PDB file of C-alpha atoms in Angstrom:
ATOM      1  CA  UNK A   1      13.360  48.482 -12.851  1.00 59.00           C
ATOM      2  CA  UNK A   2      12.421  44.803 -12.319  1.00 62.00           C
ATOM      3  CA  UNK A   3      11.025  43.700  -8.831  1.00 62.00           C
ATOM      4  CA  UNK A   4      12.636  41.076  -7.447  1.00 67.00           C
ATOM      5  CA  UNK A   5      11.292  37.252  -7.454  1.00 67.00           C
ATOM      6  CA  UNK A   6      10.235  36.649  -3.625  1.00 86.00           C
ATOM      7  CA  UNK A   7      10.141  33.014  -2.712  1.00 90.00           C
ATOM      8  CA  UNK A   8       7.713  32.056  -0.066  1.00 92.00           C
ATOM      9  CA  UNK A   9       8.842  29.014   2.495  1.00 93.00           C
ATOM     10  CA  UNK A  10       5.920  26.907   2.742  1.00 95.00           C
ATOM     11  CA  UNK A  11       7.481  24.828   5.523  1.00 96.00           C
ATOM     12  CA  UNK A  12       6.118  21.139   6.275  1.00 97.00           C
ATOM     13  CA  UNK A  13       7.603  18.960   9.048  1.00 97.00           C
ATOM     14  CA  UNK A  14       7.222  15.166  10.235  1.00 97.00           C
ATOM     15  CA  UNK A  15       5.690  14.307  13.778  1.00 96.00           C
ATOM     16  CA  UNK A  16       7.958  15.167  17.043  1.00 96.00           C
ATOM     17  CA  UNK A  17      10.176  11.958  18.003  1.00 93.00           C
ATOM     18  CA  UNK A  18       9.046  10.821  21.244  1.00 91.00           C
ATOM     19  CA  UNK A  19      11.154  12.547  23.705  1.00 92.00           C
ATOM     20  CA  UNK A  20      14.677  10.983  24.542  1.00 92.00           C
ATOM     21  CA  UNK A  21      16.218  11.458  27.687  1.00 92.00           C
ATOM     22  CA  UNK A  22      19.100  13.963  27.555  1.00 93.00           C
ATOM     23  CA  UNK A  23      22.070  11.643  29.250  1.00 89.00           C
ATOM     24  CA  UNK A  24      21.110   8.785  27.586  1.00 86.00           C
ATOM     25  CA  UNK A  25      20.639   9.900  23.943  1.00 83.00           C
ATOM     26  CA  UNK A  26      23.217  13.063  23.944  1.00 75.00           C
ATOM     27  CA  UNK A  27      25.323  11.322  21.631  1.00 84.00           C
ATOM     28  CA  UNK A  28      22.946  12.347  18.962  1.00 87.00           C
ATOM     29  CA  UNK A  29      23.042  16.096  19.430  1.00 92.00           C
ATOM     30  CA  UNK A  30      25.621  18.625  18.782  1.00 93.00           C
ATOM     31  CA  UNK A  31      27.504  20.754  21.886  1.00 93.00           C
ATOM     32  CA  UNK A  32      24.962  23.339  20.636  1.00 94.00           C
ATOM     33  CA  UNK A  33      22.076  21.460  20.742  1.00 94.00           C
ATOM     34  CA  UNK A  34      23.026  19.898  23.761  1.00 95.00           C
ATOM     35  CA  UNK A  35      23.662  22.941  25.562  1.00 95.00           C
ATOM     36  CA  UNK A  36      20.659  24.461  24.047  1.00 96.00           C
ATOM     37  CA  UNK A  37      18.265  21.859  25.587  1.00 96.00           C
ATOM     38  CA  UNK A  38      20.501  21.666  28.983  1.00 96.00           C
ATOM     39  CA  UNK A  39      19.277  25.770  29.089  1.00 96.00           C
ATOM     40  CA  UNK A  40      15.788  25.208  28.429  1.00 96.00           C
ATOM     41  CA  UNK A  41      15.722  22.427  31.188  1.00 96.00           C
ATOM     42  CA  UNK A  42      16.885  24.447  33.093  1.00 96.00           C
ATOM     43  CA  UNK A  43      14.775  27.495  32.111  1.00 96.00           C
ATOM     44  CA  UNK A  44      11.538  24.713  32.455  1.00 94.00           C
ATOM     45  CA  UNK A  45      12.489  23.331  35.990  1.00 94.00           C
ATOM     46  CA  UNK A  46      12.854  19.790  34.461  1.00 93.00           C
ATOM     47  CA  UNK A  47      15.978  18.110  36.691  1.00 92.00           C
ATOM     48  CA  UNK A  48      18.481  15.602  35.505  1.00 90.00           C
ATOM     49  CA  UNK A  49      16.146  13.140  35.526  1.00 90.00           C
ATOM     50  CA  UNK A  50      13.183  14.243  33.530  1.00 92.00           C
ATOM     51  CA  UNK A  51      15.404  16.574  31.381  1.00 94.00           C
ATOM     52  CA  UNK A  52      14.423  15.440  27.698  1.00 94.00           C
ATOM     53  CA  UNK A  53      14.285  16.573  24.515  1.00 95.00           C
ATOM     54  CA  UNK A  54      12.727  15.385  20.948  1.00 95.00           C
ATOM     55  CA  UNK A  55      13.722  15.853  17.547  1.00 95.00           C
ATOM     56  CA  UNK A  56      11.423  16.520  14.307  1.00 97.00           C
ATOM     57  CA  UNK A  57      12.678  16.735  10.301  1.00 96.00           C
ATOM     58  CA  UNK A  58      11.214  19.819   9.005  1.00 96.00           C
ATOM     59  CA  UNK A  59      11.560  21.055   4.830  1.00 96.00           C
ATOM     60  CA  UNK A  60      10.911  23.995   2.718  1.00 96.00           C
ATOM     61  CA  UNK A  61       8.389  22.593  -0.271  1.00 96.00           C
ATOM     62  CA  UNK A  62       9.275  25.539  -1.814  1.00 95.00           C
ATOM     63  CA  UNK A  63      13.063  25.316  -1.637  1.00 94.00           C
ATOM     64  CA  UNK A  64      13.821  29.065  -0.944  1.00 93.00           C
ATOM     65  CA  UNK A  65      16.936  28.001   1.210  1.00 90.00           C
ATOM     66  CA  UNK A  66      15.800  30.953   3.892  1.00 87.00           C
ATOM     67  CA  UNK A  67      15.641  29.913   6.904  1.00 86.00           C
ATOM     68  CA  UNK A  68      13.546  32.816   8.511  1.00 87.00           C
ATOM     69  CA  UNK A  69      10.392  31.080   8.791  1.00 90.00           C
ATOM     70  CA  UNK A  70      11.910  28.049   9.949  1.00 93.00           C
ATOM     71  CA  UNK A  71       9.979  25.979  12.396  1.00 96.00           C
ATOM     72  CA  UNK A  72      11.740  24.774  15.189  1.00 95.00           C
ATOM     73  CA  UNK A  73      13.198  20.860  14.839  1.00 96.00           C
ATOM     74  CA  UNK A  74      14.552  20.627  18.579  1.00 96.00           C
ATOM     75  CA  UNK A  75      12.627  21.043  21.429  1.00 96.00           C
ATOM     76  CA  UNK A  76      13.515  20.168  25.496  1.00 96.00           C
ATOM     77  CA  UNK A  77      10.813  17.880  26.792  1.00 94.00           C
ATOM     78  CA  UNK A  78       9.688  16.275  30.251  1.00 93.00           C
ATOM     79  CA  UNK A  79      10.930  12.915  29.966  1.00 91.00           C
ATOM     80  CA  UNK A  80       9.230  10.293  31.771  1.00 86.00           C
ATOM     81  CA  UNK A  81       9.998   6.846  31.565  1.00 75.00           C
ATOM     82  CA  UNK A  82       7.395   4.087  29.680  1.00 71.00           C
ATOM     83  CA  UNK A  83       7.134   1.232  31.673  1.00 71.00           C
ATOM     84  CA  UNK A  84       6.842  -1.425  29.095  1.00 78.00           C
ATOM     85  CA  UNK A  85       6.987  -5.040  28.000  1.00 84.00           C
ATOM     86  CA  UNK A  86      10.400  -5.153  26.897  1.00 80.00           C
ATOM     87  CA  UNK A  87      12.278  -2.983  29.791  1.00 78.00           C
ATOM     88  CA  UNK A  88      13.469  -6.177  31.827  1.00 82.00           C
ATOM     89  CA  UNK A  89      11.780  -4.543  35.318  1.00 80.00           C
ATOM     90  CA  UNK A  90       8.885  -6.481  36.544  1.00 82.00           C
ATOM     91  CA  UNK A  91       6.326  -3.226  37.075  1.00 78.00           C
ATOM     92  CA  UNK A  92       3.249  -2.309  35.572  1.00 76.00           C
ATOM     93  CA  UNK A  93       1.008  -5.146  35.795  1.00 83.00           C
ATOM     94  CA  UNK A  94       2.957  -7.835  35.466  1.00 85.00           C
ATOM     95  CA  UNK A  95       3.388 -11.373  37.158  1.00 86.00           C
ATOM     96  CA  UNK A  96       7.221 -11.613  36.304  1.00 87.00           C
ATOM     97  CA  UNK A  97       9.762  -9.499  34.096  1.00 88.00           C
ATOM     98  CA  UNK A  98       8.025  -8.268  31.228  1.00 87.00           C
ATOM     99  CA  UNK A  99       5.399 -11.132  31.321  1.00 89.00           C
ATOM    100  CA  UNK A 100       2.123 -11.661  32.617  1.00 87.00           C
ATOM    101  CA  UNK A 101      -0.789  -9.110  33.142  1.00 85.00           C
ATOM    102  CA  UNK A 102      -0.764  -6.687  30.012  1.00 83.00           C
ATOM    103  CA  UNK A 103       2.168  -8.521  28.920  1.00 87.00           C
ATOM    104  CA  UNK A 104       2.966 -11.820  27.095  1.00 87.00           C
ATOM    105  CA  UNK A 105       1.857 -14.694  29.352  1.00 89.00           C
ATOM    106  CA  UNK A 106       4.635 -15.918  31.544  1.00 89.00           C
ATOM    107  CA  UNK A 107       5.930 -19.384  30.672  1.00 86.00           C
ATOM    108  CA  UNK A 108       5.350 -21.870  32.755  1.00 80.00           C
ATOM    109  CA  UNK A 109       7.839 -24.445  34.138  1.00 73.00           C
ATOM    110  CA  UNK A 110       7.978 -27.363  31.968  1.00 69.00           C
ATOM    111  CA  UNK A 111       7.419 -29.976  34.099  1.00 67.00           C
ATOM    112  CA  UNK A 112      10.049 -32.926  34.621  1.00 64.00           C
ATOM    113  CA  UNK A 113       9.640 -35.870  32.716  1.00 63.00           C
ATOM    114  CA  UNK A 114      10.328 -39.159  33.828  1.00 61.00           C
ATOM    115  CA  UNK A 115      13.194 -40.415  32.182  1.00 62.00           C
ATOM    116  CA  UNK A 116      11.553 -43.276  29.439  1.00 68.00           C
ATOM    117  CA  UNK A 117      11.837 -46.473  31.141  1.00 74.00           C
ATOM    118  CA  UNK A 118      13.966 -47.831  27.865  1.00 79.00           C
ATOM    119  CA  UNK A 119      16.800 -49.258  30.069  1.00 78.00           C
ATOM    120  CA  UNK A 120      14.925 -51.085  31.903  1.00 82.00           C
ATOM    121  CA  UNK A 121      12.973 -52.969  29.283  1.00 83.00           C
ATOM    122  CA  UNK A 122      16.893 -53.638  27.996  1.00 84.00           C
ATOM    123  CA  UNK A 123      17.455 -54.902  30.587  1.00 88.00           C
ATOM    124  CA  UNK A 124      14.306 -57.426  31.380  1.00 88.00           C
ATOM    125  CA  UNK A 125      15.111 -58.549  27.740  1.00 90.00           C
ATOM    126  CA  UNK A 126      18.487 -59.091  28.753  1.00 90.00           C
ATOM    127  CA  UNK A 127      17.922 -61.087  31.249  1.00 91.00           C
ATOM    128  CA  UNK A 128      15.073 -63.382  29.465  1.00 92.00           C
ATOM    129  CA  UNK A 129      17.794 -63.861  26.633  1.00 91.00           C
ATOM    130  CA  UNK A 130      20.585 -64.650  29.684  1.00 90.00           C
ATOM    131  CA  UNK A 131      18.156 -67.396  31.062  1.00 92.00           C
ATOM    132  CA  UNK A 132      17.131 -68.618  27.761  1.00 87.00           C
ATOM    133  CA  UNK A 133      20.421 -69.246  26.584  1.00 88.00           C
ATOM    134  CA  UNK A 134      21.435 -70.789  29.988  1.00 89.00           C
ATOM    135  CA  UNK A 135      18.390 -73.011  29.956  1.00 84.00           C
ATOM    136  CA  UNK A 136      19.232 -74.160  25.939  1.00 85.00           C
ATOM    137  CA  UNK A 137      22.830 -75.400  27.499  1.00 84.00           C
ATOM    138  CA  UNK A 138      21.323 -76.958  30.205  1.00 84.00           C
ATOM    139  CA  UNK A 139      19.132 -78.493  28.355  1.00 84.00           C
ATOM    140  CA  UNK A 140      21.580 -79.862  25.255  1.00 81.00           C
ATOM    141  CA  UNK A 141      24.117 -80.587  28.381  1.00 80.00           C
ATOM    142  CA  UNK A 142      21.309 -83.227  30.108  1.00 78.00           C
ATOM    143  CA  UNK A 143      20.448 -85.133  26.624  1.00 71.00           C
TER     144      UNK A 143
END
């Protein structure tokens, strides 16, 4: 008889996701998934805090659709937190939040102008028109 056609998986998968913390970014698992990394956590000694877990897209080049050889595309991670630039803390390095140090520079104050002096040049004119027109009448009034 004919031997069956075997299709080999030649599996090749994208880069881990950094790792997300597990109550933060749950909404983006399953139940399954979510107990599945809640057990490994567990299993690992990583608490509540530092419970994470990171996601990767793996596919068959080969297209067998058998999953046997399957990598894995969910792992539980340590999660620690990144300080960075953007967090709104003021840590690392930094002379105010998220600014200074490694960071952007802070901005400084602007500093306060004087208000331009406009008005009062309106009103010096002002008052040379006032006393020019008062010395014209005085003037045609005396003739």
């Amino acid at each position: 008889g004919a031997t069956p056609v075997k299709c080999k998986e030649n599996w090749k998968c994208l880069d881990w996701s950094l790792c997300k913390k597990l109550n933060e970014s749950s909404e983006e698992l399953n139940n399954e998934n979510k107990n599945y990394i809640q057990n490994r956590c567990d299993l690992f000694g990583f608490d509540e805090s530092s419970c994470g877990f990171r996601i990767r897209f793996c596919e068959d080049l080969n297209r067998c659709n058998i999953l046997l050889a399957k990598p894995e595309t969910i792992e539980a991670c340590d999660y620690v937190y990144q300080q960075n630039c953007n967090d709104n803390i003021k840590n690392q390095n930094e002379e105010g939040i998220d600014c200074g140090g490694d960071c952007k520079p802070c901005e400084s104050p602007k500093p306060v102008q004087e208000s331009k002096s406009y008005w009062k040049v309106g009103i010096l004119l002002s008052l040379i028109l006032l006393i020019g027109v008062i010395f014209f009448f005085y003037r045609k009034k005396n003739r």
